[in-house]
Short mmCIF file of N, CA and C and ligand atoms in Angstrom, two decimals:
data_model
loop_
_atom_site.label_atom_id
_atom_site.label_comp_id
_atom_site.label_asym_id
_atom_site.label_seq_id
_atom_site.Cartn_x
_atom_site.Cartn_y
_atom_site.Cartn_z
N MET A 1 -18.51 -1.82 0.46
CA MET A 1 -19.88 -2.31 0.15
C MET A 1 -20.36 -1.75 -0.84
N ILE A 2 -21.18 -2.86 -2.02
CA ILE A 2 -21.16 -2.90 -2.96
C ILE A 2 -23.21 -2.83 -2.90
N THR A 3 -23.46 -1.21 -4.38
CA THR A 3 -24.56 -1.13 -4.30
C THR A 3 -25.00 -0.94 -5.67
N GLY A 4 -25.91 -2.00 -6.29
CA GLY A 4 -26.25 -1.75 -7.83
C GLY A 4 -24.44 -2.42 -8.56
N ASP A 5 -23.80 -1.48 -9.20
CA ASP A 5 -22.17 -1.42 -9.92
C ASP A 5 -21.85 -0.60 -9.34
N ARG A 6 -21.68 0.26 -8.45
CA ARG A 6 -21.11 1.27 -7.85
C ARG A 6 -20.90 0.68 -6.47
N ALA A 7 -19.43 0.88 -5.95
CA ALA A 7 -18.92 0.79 -4.51
C ALA A 7 -19.07 1.91 -3.63
N ILE A 8 -20.00 2.41 -2.47
CA ILE A 8 -19.76 3.54 -1.75
C ILE A 8 -19.25 2.98 -0.23
N PRO A 9 -18.85 4.07 0.36
CA PRO A 9 -18.59 4.04 1.22
C PRO A 9 -19.21 3.42 2.79
N GLY A 10 -18.85 2.22 2.93
CA GLY A 10 -19.49 1.50 4.37
C GLY A 10 -19.46 2.24 5.60
N PRO A 11 -19.87 1.58 6.53
CA PRO A 11 -20.01 2.55 7.56
C PRO A 11 -18.53 2.21 8.63
N ILE A 12 -17.73 1.43 8.32
CA ILE A 12 -16.69 1.00 8.59
C ILE A 12 -15.26 2.27 7.92
N LEU A 13 -15.52 2.45 6.81
CA LEU A 13 -14.61 2.76 5.47
C LEU A 13 -14.88 4.64 6.37
N VAL A 14 -16.23 5.06 6.52
CA VAL A 14 -17.00 6.29 6.75
C VAL A 14 -16.19 6.98 8.06
N GLN A 15 -15.89 6.20 9.07
CA GLN A 15 -14.96 6.30 10.30
C GLN A 15 -14.00 6.22 10.70
N THR A 16 -13.17 5.48 9.45
CA THR A 16 -11.84 5.50 9.23
C THR A 16 -11.01 6.91 8.74
N ARG A 17 -10.20 7.01 9.57
CA ARG A 17 -9.07 8.10 9.50
C ARG A 17 -7.95 8.01 8.83
N ILE A 18 -6.93 8.30 8.43
CA ILE A 18 -5.71 8.04 7.74
C ILE A 18 -4.70 9.77 8.43
N ARG A 19 -3.86 9.14 9.25
CA ARG A 19 -2.63 10.00 9.42
C ARG A 19 -1.12 9.41 9.23
N PRO A 20 -0.49 10.46 9.66
CA PRO A 20 0.90 9.71 10.06
C PRO A 20 1.40 8.27 10.79
N MET A 21 2.01 7.64 10.51
CA MET A 21 2.62 6.95 11.35
C MET A 21 3.59 7.11 12.37
N VAL A 22 3.19 6.65 13.29
CA VAL A 22 4.64 6.98 14.09
C VAL A 22 4.90 5.67 15.13
N ARG A 23 6.12 5.55 15.90
CA ARG A 23 6.92 4.57 16.29
C ARG A 23 5.81 3.96 17.31
N GLU A 24 4.86 4.74 18.05
CA GLU A 24 3.71 3.86 18.67
C GLU A 24 3.04 2.68 18.14
N ASP A 25 2.89 3.21 16.59
CA ASP A 25 1.94 2.25 16.22
C ASP A 25 2.43 0.88 15.57
N LEU A 26 3.81 0.76 15.85
CA LEU A 26 4.71 -0.44 14.77
C LEU A 26 3.95 -1.82 15.84
N ASP A 27 3.79 -1.37 17.11
CA ASP A 27 3.39 -3.11 17.43
C ASP A 27 1.90 -3.52 16.52
N ARG A 28 0.99 -2.48 16.50
CA ARG A 28 -0.22 -3.16 15.41
C ARG A 28 0.54 -3.17 14.16
N VAL A 29 1.28 -2.12 13.83
CA VAL A 29 1.58 -2.36 12.05
C VAL A 29 2.12 -3.90 11.88
N LEU A 30 3.02 -4.15 12.92
CA LEU A 30 3.63 -5.53 12.84
C LEU A 30 2.71 -6.36 13.10
N ALA A 31 1.93 -6.24 13.90
CA ALA A 31 0.71 -7.79 13.62
C ALA A 31 -0.01 -7.76 12.70
N ILE A 32 -0.19 -6.69 11.84
CA ILE A 32 -1.08 -6.75 10.55
C ILE A 32 -0.05 -7.67 9.55
N GLU A 33 1.04 -6.67 9.68
CA GLU A 33 2.18 -7.26 8.53
C GLU A 33 2.29 -8.84 8.52
N ARG A 34 2.46 -9.40 9.73
CA ARG A 34 2.42 -10.75 9.83
C ARG A 34 1.33 -11.66 9.65
N GLN A 35 0.17 -10.81 9.73
CA GLN A 35 -0.89 -11.45 9.02
C GLN A 35 -1.08 -11.63 7.64
N SER A 36 -0.47 -10.75 7.00
CA SER A 36 -0.54 -10.31 5.67
C SER A 36 0.89 -10.89 4.85
N PHE A 37 1.91 -10.96 5.14
CA PHE A 37 2.49 -11.56 4.31
C PHE A 37 3.56 -12.95 4.80
N PRO A 38 3.85 -13.54 3.99
CA PRO A 38 4.36 -15.52 4.48
C PRO A 38 5.76 -14.62 4.97
N TYR A 39 6.54 -13.67 4.36
CA TYR A 39 7.79 -12.95 5.43
C TYR A 39 7.82 -11.41 5.45
N PRO A 40 7.11 -11.41 6.53
CA PRO A 40 6.94 -10.03 6.79
C PRO A 40 8.35 -9.67 7.52
N TRP A 41 7.98 -8.19 6.94
CA TRP A 41 9.06 -7.02 7.60
C TRP A 41 9.40 -6.84 9.05
N ASN A 42 10.28 -6.61 9.32
CA ASN A 42 10.68 -6.55 11.08
C ASN A 42 10.35 -4.78 11.57
N ARG A 43 10.61 -5.21 12.78
CA ARG A 43 10.42 -3.47 13.08
C ARG A 43 11.63 -2.16 12.64
N ALA A 44 12.81 -3.40 12.42
CA ALA A 44 13.69 -2.16 12.09
C ALA A 44 13.84 -1.90 10.58
N PHE A 45 12.70 -2.43 9.82
CA PHE A 45 12.74 -2.49 8.53
C PHE A 45 11.56 -0.99 8.38
N PHE A 46 10.56 -0.92 9.06
CA PHE A 46 9.76 0.07 9.37
C PHE A 46 10.64 1.44 10.38
N GLU A 47 11.21 1.32 11.14
CA GLU A 47 11.93 1.98 11.89
C GLU A 47 12.75 3.15 10.93
N GLU A 48 13.10 2.26 9.90
CA GLU A 48 14.06 3.00 8.76
C GLU A 48 12.99 3.45 8.28
N GLU A 49 11.68 3.18 7.52
CA GLU A 49 11.22 3.85 6.73
C GLU A 49 10.67 5.30 7.50
N LEU A 50 10.51 5.12 8.54
CA LEU A 50 10.05 6.55 9.39
C LEU A 50 11.21 7.37 9.71
N VAL A 51 12.36 7.35 9.49
CA VAL A 51 13.37 8.31 9.65
C VAL A 51 12.61 9.48 8.56
N GLU A 52 13.05 10.30 9.15
CA GLU A 52 12.16 11.80 8.58
C GLU A 52 13.43 12.13 7.62
N ASN A 53 13.31 12.09 6.13
CA ASN A 53 14.27 12.38 5.20
C ASN A 53 13.43 13.29 4.00
N GLY A 54 12.36 13.72 4.62
CA GLY A 54 11.64 14.58 3.12
C GLY A 54 11.44 13.58 1.86
N ARG A 55 11.58 12.07 2.12
CA ARG A 55 11.84 11.50 0.80
C ARG A 55 10.39 10.03 1.19
N THR A 56 10.20 9.97 2.59
CA THR A 56 9.46 8.93 2.86
C THR A 56 7.51 9.24 3.01
N THR A 57 6.90 8.53 2.77
CA THR A 57 5.47 8.69 3.18
C THR A 57 5.17 7.64 4.14
N CYS A 58 4.69 7.46 5.53
CA CYS A 58 4.44 6.51 6.01
C CYS A 58 2.79 6.59 6.94
N LEU A 59 2.14 5.86 6.14
CA LEU A 59 0.48 6.54 6.68
C LEU A 59 -0.40 5.44 7.23
N VAL A 60 -1.40 5.20 8.42
CA VAL A 60 -1.70 4.38 8.99
C VAL A 60 -3.36 5.01 9.05
N SER A 61 -4.35 3.98 8.56
CA SER A 61 -5.85 3.76 8.67
C SER A 61 -5.86 3.25 10.41
N VAL A 62 -7.37 4.65 11.16
CA VAL A 62 -7.10 4.25 11.77
C VAL A 62 -8.66 3.88 12.11
N TYR A 63 -9.40 3.24 12.88
CA TYR A 63 -10.72 2.79 13.02
C TYR A 63 -10.92 3.07 14.27
N GLN A 64 -11.86 3.52 15.25
CA GLN A 64 -12.29 3.98 16.47
C GLN A 64 -10.69 3.28 17.26
N GLY A 65 -9.72 4.38 16.90
CA GLY A 65 -8.62 4.57 17.91
C GLY A 65 -7.87 3.00 17.26
N LYS A 66 -8.29 1.85 16.67
CA LYS A 66 -7.32 1.14 16.47
C LYS A 66 -6.89 0.96 14.73
N VAL A 67 -5.06 0.52 14.86
CA VAL A 67 -4.57 1.11 13.18
C VAL A 67 -5.24 -0.43 12.66
N VAL A 68 -5.71 -0.33 11.60
CA VAL A 68 -6.97 -1.11 10.70
C VAL A 68 -5.69 -1.24 9.32
N GLY A 69 -4.63 0.05 9.34
CA GLY A 69 -4.04 -0.45 8.01
C GLY A 69 -3.19 0.50 8.04
N TYR A 70 -2.04 0.33 6.61
CA TYR A 70 -0.90 1.12 6.37
C TYR A 70 -0.35 1.30 5.16
N TYR A 71 0.30 1.95 4.68
CA TYR A 71 1.36 2.10 3.62
C TYR A 71 2.70 2.96 4.21
N THR A 72 3.91 2.48 2.88
CA THR A 72 4.50 3.12 3.15
C THR A 72 5.02 3.07 2.02
N ALA A 73 5.95 4.48 1.40
CA ALA A 73 6.35 4.86 -0.33
C ALA A 73 7.62 5.83 -0.09
N TRP A 74 8.21 5.87 -0.96
CA TRP A 74 9.62 6.62 -1.16
C TRP A 74 9.19 7.66 -2.38
N HIS A 75 9.26 8.93 -2.18
CA HIS A 75 9.82 9.48 -3.69
C HIS A 75 10.91 10.23 -3.70
N VAL A 76 11.41 9.92 -4.96
CA VAL A 76 12.96 9.84 -5.35
C VAL A 76 12.77 10.33 -6.96
N ALA A 77 13.57 11.37 -7.13
CA ALA A 77 14.07 11.73 -8.67
C ALA A 77 12.54 11.68 -9.37
N GLY A 78 11.52 12.45 -9.04
CA GLY A 78 10.50 12.22 -9.97
C GLY A 78 9.81 10.59 -9.54
N GLU A 79 10.22 9.94 -9.07
CA GLU A 79 9.45 8.98 -9.24
C GLU A 79 8.67 8.20 -7.77
N SER A 80 7.68 7.65 -6.98
CA SER A 80 7.34 7.58 -6.04
C SER A 80 7.17 6.20 -6.41
N SER A 81 7.33 5.60 -5.42
CA SER A 81 7.39 3.88 -4.66
C SER A 81 6.44 3.54 -3.87
N LEU A 82 5.96 2.46 -4.20
CA LEU A 82 4.84 1.71 -2.85
C LEU A 82 5.50 0.50 -2.09
N ASN A 83 5.74 0.78 -1.23
CA ASN A 83 6.48 0.07 -0.92
C ASN A 83 5.98 -1.24 0.07
N LYS A 84 5.09 -0.82 0.96
CA LYS A 84 4.34 -1.63 1.83
C LYS A 84 2.68 -1.47 1.50
N ILE A 85 1.77 -2.16 1.58
CA ILE A 85 0.60 -1.67 2.22
C ILE A 85 -0.21 -3.17 2.62
N GLY A 86 -1.03 -2.93 3.56
CA GLY A 86 -1.66 -4.20 3.93
C GLY A 86 -2.85 -3.53 5.20
N VAL A 87 -3.81 -4.40 4.94
CA VAL A 87 -5.12 -3.85 5.94
C VAL A 87 -5.45 -4.96 6.45
N ASP A 88 -6.01 -4.98 8.14
CA ASP A 88 -6.06 -6.14 8.79
C ASP A 88 -6.96 -6.76 8.23
N PRO A 89 -6.89 -8.53 8.63
CA PRO A 89 -7.69 -9.27 7.74
C PRO A 89 -9.23 -9.12 8.14
N ASP A 90 -9.20 -8.59 9.18
CA ASP A 90 -10.66 -8.53 9.58
C ASP A 90 -11.29 -7.26 9.07
N PHE A 91 -10.55 -6.37 8.30
CA PHE A 91 -11.26 -5.01 7.90
C PHE A 91 -10.82 -4.91 6.11
N ARG A 92 -10.94 -6.13 5.58
CA ARG A 92 -10.47 -5.72 4.13
C ARG A 92 -11.40 -6.08 3.44
N GLY A 93 -11.84 -5.58 2.18
CA GLY A 93 -12.89 -5.37 1.50
C GLY A 93 -14.34 -4.70 1.63
N GLN A 94 -13.50 -3.51 2.56
CA GLN A 94 -14.52 -2.50 2.82
C GLN A 94 -14.11 -1.26 2.75
N GLY A 95 -12.94 -1.12 1.24
CA GLY A 95 -12.24 0.38 0.89
C GLY A 95 -11.19 0.69 1.83
N ILE A 96 -10.62 -0.04 2.66
CA ILE A 96 -9.52 0.93 3.48
C ILE A 96 -8.17 0.88 2.77
N GLY A 97 -8.31 -0.41 2.01
CA GLY A 97 -7.09 -0.26 0.98
C GLY A 97 -7.14 0.74 -0.44
N SER A 98 -7.97 0.76 -0.67
CA SER A 98 -8.53 1.81 -1.90
C SER A 98 -8.45 2.99 -1.43
N ARG A 99 -8.27 3.61 -0.04
CA ARG A 99 -8.34 4.98 0.39
C ARG A 99 -7.08 4.73 0.32
N LEU A 100 -5.87 3.88 0.95
CA LEU A 100 -4.67 4.56 1.24
C LEU A 100 -4.13 4.26 -0.42
N VAL A 101 -4.46 3.50 -1.32
CA VAL A 101 -3.82 4.06 -2.70
C VAL A 101 -4.31 5.19 -3.21
N GLU A 102 -5.42 5.52 -3.11
CA GLU A 102 -5.82 6.77 -3.19
C GLU A 102 -4.99 7.95 -3.06
N ASP A 103 -4.69 7.90 -1.44
CA ASP A 103 -3.84 8.68 -0.92
C ASP A 103 -2.32 8.88 -1.41
N PHE A 104 -1.50 7.61 -1.32
CA PHE A 104 -0.51 7.40 -2.23
C PHE A 104 -0.37 7.88 -3.57
N LEU A 105 -1.33 7.67 -4.30
CA LEU A 105 -1.73 8.55 -6.05
C LEU A 105 -1.77 10.01 -5.18
N ALA A 106 -2.36 10.67 -4.60
CA ALA A 106 -2.32 11.86 -4.56
C ALA A 106 -1.43 12.97 -3.75
N SER A 107 -0.80 11.83 -2.98
CA SER A 107 0.28 12.75 -2.12
C SER A 107 1.31 12.43 -3.14
N SER A 108 1.85 11.42 -4.39
CA SER A 108 3.13 11.35 -4.78
C SER A 108 2.70 12.06 -6.26
N PHE A 109 1.81 12.70 -6.70
CA PHE A 109 1.53 13.31 -7.72
C PHE A 109 1.51 14.63 -7.19
N GLY A 110 1.10 14.89 -6.05
CA GLY A 110 0.66 16.38 -5.66
C GLY A 110 2.22 16.88 -5.41
N ARG A 111 2.97 15.79 -4.76
CA ARG A 111 4.43 16.53 -4.60
C ARG A 111 5.58 16.31 -5.96
N GLY A 112 4.66 16.17 -7.24
CA GLY A 112 5.14 16.30 -8.17
C GLY A 112 5.80 14.81 -9.07
N SER A 113 5.47 13.94 -8.78
CA SER A 113 6.14 12.88 -9.27
C SER A 113 5.12 12.35 -10.71
N GLU A 114 6.43 11.89 -11.12
CA GLU A 114 5.77 11.94 -12.90
C GLU A 114 5.28 10.42 -12.69
N ASP A 115 5.75 9.23 -11.89
CA ASP A 115 5.26 8.26 -12.41
C ASP A 115 5.32 7.61 -10.74
N CYS A 116 4.08 6.80 -10.71
CA CYS A 116 4.01 5.83 -9.23
C CYS A 116 4.46 4.70 -9.73
N PHE A 117 5.47 3.75 -9.04
CA PHE A 117 5.85 2.00 -9.40
C PHE A 117 5.24 1.62 -7.83
N LEU A 118 5.06 0.41 -8.64
CA LEU A 118 4.87 -0.77 -7.33
C LEU A 118 5.34 -2.40 -7.94
N GLU A 119 5.86 -3.17 -7.06
CA GLU A 119 5.98 -4.78 -7.39
C GLU A 119 4.75 -5.15 -6.54
N VAL A 120 4.43 -6.22 -7.01
CA VAL A 120 3.40 -6.99 -6.92
C VAL A 120 3.92 -8.70 -7.35
N ALA A 121 3.34 -9.62 -6.29
CA ALA A 121 3.81 -11.11 -6.37
C ALA A 121 2.56 -11.29 -7.74
N VAL A 122 2.77 -12.09 -8.75
CA VAL A 122 1.90 -12.47 -9.83
C VAL A 122 1.15 -13.39 -9.27
N ASN A 123 1.08 -14.12 -8.28
CA ASN A 123 -0.25 -14.60 -8.10
C ASN A 123 -0.72 -13.88 -6.63
N ASN A 124 -0.49 -12.88 -6.66
CA ASN A 124 -1.56 -11.88 -5.64
C ASN A 124 -2.80 -11.35 -6.27
N GLY A 125 -3.75 -12.30 -6.52
CA GLY A 125 -4.95 -11.27 -7.07
C GLY A 125 -5.70 -10.30 -6.21
N PRO A 126 -6.07 -10.12 -5.33
CA PRO A 126 -6.72 -9.18 -4.77
C PRO A 126 -5.90 -7.65 -4.35
N ALA A 127 -4.49 -7.95 -4.58
CA ALA A 127 -3.83 -6.55 -4.88
C ALA A 127 -3.36 -6.40 -6.16
N LEU A 128 -3.23 -7.31 -7.01
CA LEU A 128 -3.40 -7.09 -8.66
C LEU A 128 -4.45 -5.86 -8.70
N ALA A 129 -5.99 -6.77 -8.38
CA ALA A 129 -6.95 -6.20 -8.69
C ALA A 129 -7.21 -4.76 -8.03
N LEU A 130 -6.53 -4.37 -6.89
CA LEU A 130 -6.65 -2.98 -6.36
C LEU A 130 -6.29 -2.32 -6.81
N TYR A 131 -4.88 -2.55 -7.60
CA TYR A 131 -4.02 -1.77 -8.17
C TYR A 131 -4.29 -1.70 -9.62
N GLU A 132 -5.10 -2.46 -10.25
CA GLU A 132 -5.43 -1.86 -11.33
C GLU A 132 -7.02 -1.52 -11.65
N LYS A 133 -7.35 -1.61 -10.38
CA LYS A 133 -8.85 -0.44 -10.03
C LYS A 133 -8.20 0.85 -10.13
N PHE A 134 -7.15 1.36 -10.06
CA PHE A 134 -6.86 2.47 -9.97
C PHE A 134 -5.57 2.42 -10.96
N GLY A 135 -5.85 2.03 -11.93
CA GLY A 135 -5.10 2.39 -13.19
C GLY A 135 -3.44 1.91 -13.48
N PHE A 136 -3.03 1.44 -12.66
CA PHE A 136 -1.50 0.86 -12.62
C PHE A 136 -1.78 -0.07 -13.71
N GLU A 137 -0.54 -0.43 -14.34
CA GLU A 137 -0.44 -1.03 -15.48
C GLU A 137 0.60 -1.71 -15.44
N LYS A 138 0.79 -3.34 -15.78
CA LYS A 138 2.28 -4.23 -15.81
C LYS A 138 3.07 -3.52 -16.82
N VAL A 139 3.88 -3.11 -16.26
CA VAL A 139 5.63 -2.52 -17.41
C VAL A 139 6.63 -3.52 -17.22
N GLY A 140 6.63 -4.99 -16.65
CA GLY A 140 7.57 -5.63 -16.53
C GLY A 140 7.27 -6.68 -15.43
N VAL A 141 8.17 -7.99 -15.32
CA VAL A 141 8.29 -9.12 -14.57
C VAL A 141 9.36 -8.98 -14.06
N ARG A 142 9.86 -9.05 -12.44
CA ARG A 142 11.00 -9.39 -12.17
C ARG A 142 10.56 -10.61 -12.01
N ARG A 143 11.82 -11.84 -12.32
CA ARG A 143 12.03 -13.38 -12.00
C ARG A 143 12.53 -13.12 -10.74
N ASN A 144 11.94 -14.42 -9.99
CA ASN A 144 12.71 -14.78 -8.50
C ASN A 144 12.84 -13.54 -7.55
N TYR A 145 11.61 -12.64 -7.77
CA TYR A 145 11.70 -11.04 -7.20
C TYR A 145 11.85 -11.67 -5.30
N TYR A 146 10.54 -12.62 -5.04
CA TYR A 146 10.68 -12.84 -3.56
C TYR A 146 11.69 -13.86 -3.38
N ALA A 147 12.93 -14.02 -2.66
CA ALA A 147 13.76 -14.32 -2.44
C ALA A 147 13.34 -15.97 -1.85
N GLN A 148 12.51 -15.65 -0.88
CA GLN A 148 12.11 -16.91 0.07
C GLN A 148 11.23 -17.32 -0.10
N THR A 149 10.40 -17.04 -1.76
CA THR A 149 9.57 -18.63 -2.28
C THR A 149 10.10 -18.42 -3.77
N GLY A 150 10.74 -17.31 -4.57
CA GLY A 150 10.97 -17.75 -5.62
C GLY A 150 9.89 -17.08 -6.46
N MET A 151 9.43 -16.65 -5.70
CA MET A 151 7.90 -16.19 -6.85
C MET A 151 8.55 -14.83 -7.59
N ASP A 152 7.74 -14.37 -8.71
CA ASP A 152 8.20 -13.54 -9.69
C ASP A 152 7.11 -11.89 -9.21
N ALA A 153 7.55 -11.43 -9.59
CA ALA A 153 6.89 -10.15 -9.23
C ALA A 153 6.45 -9.35 -10.87
N TYR A 154 5.21 -8.67 -10.83
CA TYR A 154 5.16 -7.72 -11.53
C TYR A 154 5.67 -6.19 -10.98
N VAL A 155 6.23 -5.55 -11.97
CA VAL A 155 6.29 -4.20 -11.73
C VAL A 155 5.37 -3.69 -12.31
N MET A 156 4.36 -2.73 -11.54
CA MET A 156 3.04 -1.69 -11.92
C MET A 156 3.47 -0.23 -12.12
N ARG A 157 3.13 0.01 -13.08
CA ARG A 157 3.17 1.63 -13.00
C ARG A 157 1.97 2.43 -13.29
N LYS A 158 2.05 3.46 -12.60
CA LYS A 158 0.92 5.01 -13.07
C LYS A 158 1.41 5.99 -13.53
N LYS A 159 1.22 6.41 -14.27
CA LYS A 159 1.68 7.93 -14.73
C LYS A 159 0.90 8.80 -14.26
N ARG A 160 1.87 10.03 -14.10
CA ARG A 160 0.81 11.20 -13.72
C ARG A 160 -0.22 11.59 -14.73
N LYS A 161 0.19 11.63 -15.98
CA LYS A 161 -0.20 11.90 -17.29
C LYS A 161 -0.37 11.21 -17.96
N GLU A 162 -1.50 10.81 -18.59
CA GLU A 162 -1.77 9.84 -19.87
C GLU A 162 -0.78 10.40 -20.84
N GLU A 163 0.20 9.05 -22.09
CA GLU A 163 0.89 9.18 -22.82
C GLU A 163 -0.35 9.65 -24.15
N ALA A 164 0.49 10.74 -24.51
CA ALA A 164 -0.34 11.05 -25.55
C ALA A 164 -0.26 10.37 -26.98
C1 COA B 201 -4.31 -5.95 -0.94
C2 COA B 201 -4.99 -5.31 0.21
C3 COA B 201 -4.54 -4.48 0.22
C4 COA B 201 -6.29 -4.93 -0.46
O1 COA B 201 -7.02 -4.29 0.74
P1 COA B 201 -8.57 -3.85 0.80
O2 COA B 201 -8.70 -3.00 2.57
O3 COA B 201 -9.38 -5.29 1.12
O4 COA B 201 -9.26 -3.55 -0.26
P2 COA B 201 -10.33 -2.73 -0.59
O5 COA B 201 -11.71 -3.19 0.12
O6 COA B 201 -10.41 -1.04 -0.94
O7 COA B 201 -10.51 -3.31 -2.06
C5 COA B 201 -9.84 -2.88 -3.51
C6 COA B 201 -10.39 -3.41 -4.59
O8 COA B 201 -9.16 -4.70 -4.21
C7 COA B 201 -9.62 -6.09 -5.20
N1 COA B 201 -10.04 -6.70 -4.15
C8 COA B 201 -9.92 -6.77 -2.68
N2 COA B 201 -10.35 -7.91 -2.09
C9 COA B 201 -10.09 -9.25 -3.14
C10 COA B 201 -10.36 -10.22 -3.64
N3 COA B 201 -10.29 -11.05 -1.99
N4 COA B 201 -9.99 -10.89 -4.10
C11 COA B 201 -10.27 -10.57 -5.65
N5 COA B 201 -10.04 -8.98 -5.41
C12 COA B 201 -10.02 -8.28 -4.25
C13 COA B 201 -10.79 -5.74 -5.65
O9 COA B 201 -10.74 -4.77 -6.80
C14 COA B 201 -11.20 -4.34 -4.81
O10 COA B 201 -12.34 -3.33 -5.23
P3 COA B 201 -13.46 -3.54 -5.12
O11 COA B 201 -14.35 -3.41 -4.03
O12 COA B 201 -14.07 -1.79 -6.16
O13 COA B 201 -14.10 -4.68 -6.45
C15 COA B 201 -5.48 -6.56 1.53
O14 COA B 201 -6.34 -7.49 0.60
C16 COA B 201 -4.46 -6.81 2.20
O15 COA B 201 -3.51 -6.44 3.15
N6 COA B 201 -3.86 -7.90 1.46
C17 COA B 201 -2.37 -8.90 2.09
C18 COA B 201 -1.23 -7.86 2.17
C19 COA B 201 -0.54 -7.28 0.33
O16 COA B 201 -1.13 -8.37 -0.68
N7 COA B 201 -0.35 -6.19 0.15
C20 COA B 201 -0.33 -5.93 -1.11
C21 COA B 201 0.93 -6.30 -1.41
S1 COA B 201 1.95 -5.40 -3.17
#
């Protein structure tokens, strides 16, 4: 919700909670995934992310008992990587994606990561805008990153500390 030049939490965001993803969430997560990506991850990929090894974060956004968004991330050797983020199309544009990115950054830097990375298709305008809003910068291009489409991806990074 936008008032003047400032985004303020709308009613849906205020009532949305973030909690760890569990296997019982996967039907909803997969439904959103299929609505969000031309080549969605399958259940096995998410189950792999959910294996507790101290290096992954898998969270969902829940509105009135319904999963409406999610992200998964890895934390390895001082770096964190946002692997997946998706919001139910019926709930986009209301700050849920921003809240998830905020959580990714806070939990990554909070556990000591120096850098956060992600890859995003070069033609994914909404996602690029979301990441740039949080200070991610393009640091490279991976050619033909998405095998099925041949689309290139930007590598984006946000550092914990600004470079002097
Ligand atoms: C990208 C995505 C997660 C954003 O979720 P969301 O809940 O709509 O995000 P928000 O409402 O918090 O919007 C955050 C910012 O994203 C940008 N944004 C969101 N929707 C946009 C749109 N349709 N066009 C342009 N920018 C957009 C804006 O910068 C916005 O900030 P603002 O509201 O302050 O202007 C969602 O669009 C999605 O699930 N897309 C499909 C999956 C995907 O592409 N994931 C990323 C893969 S790298």
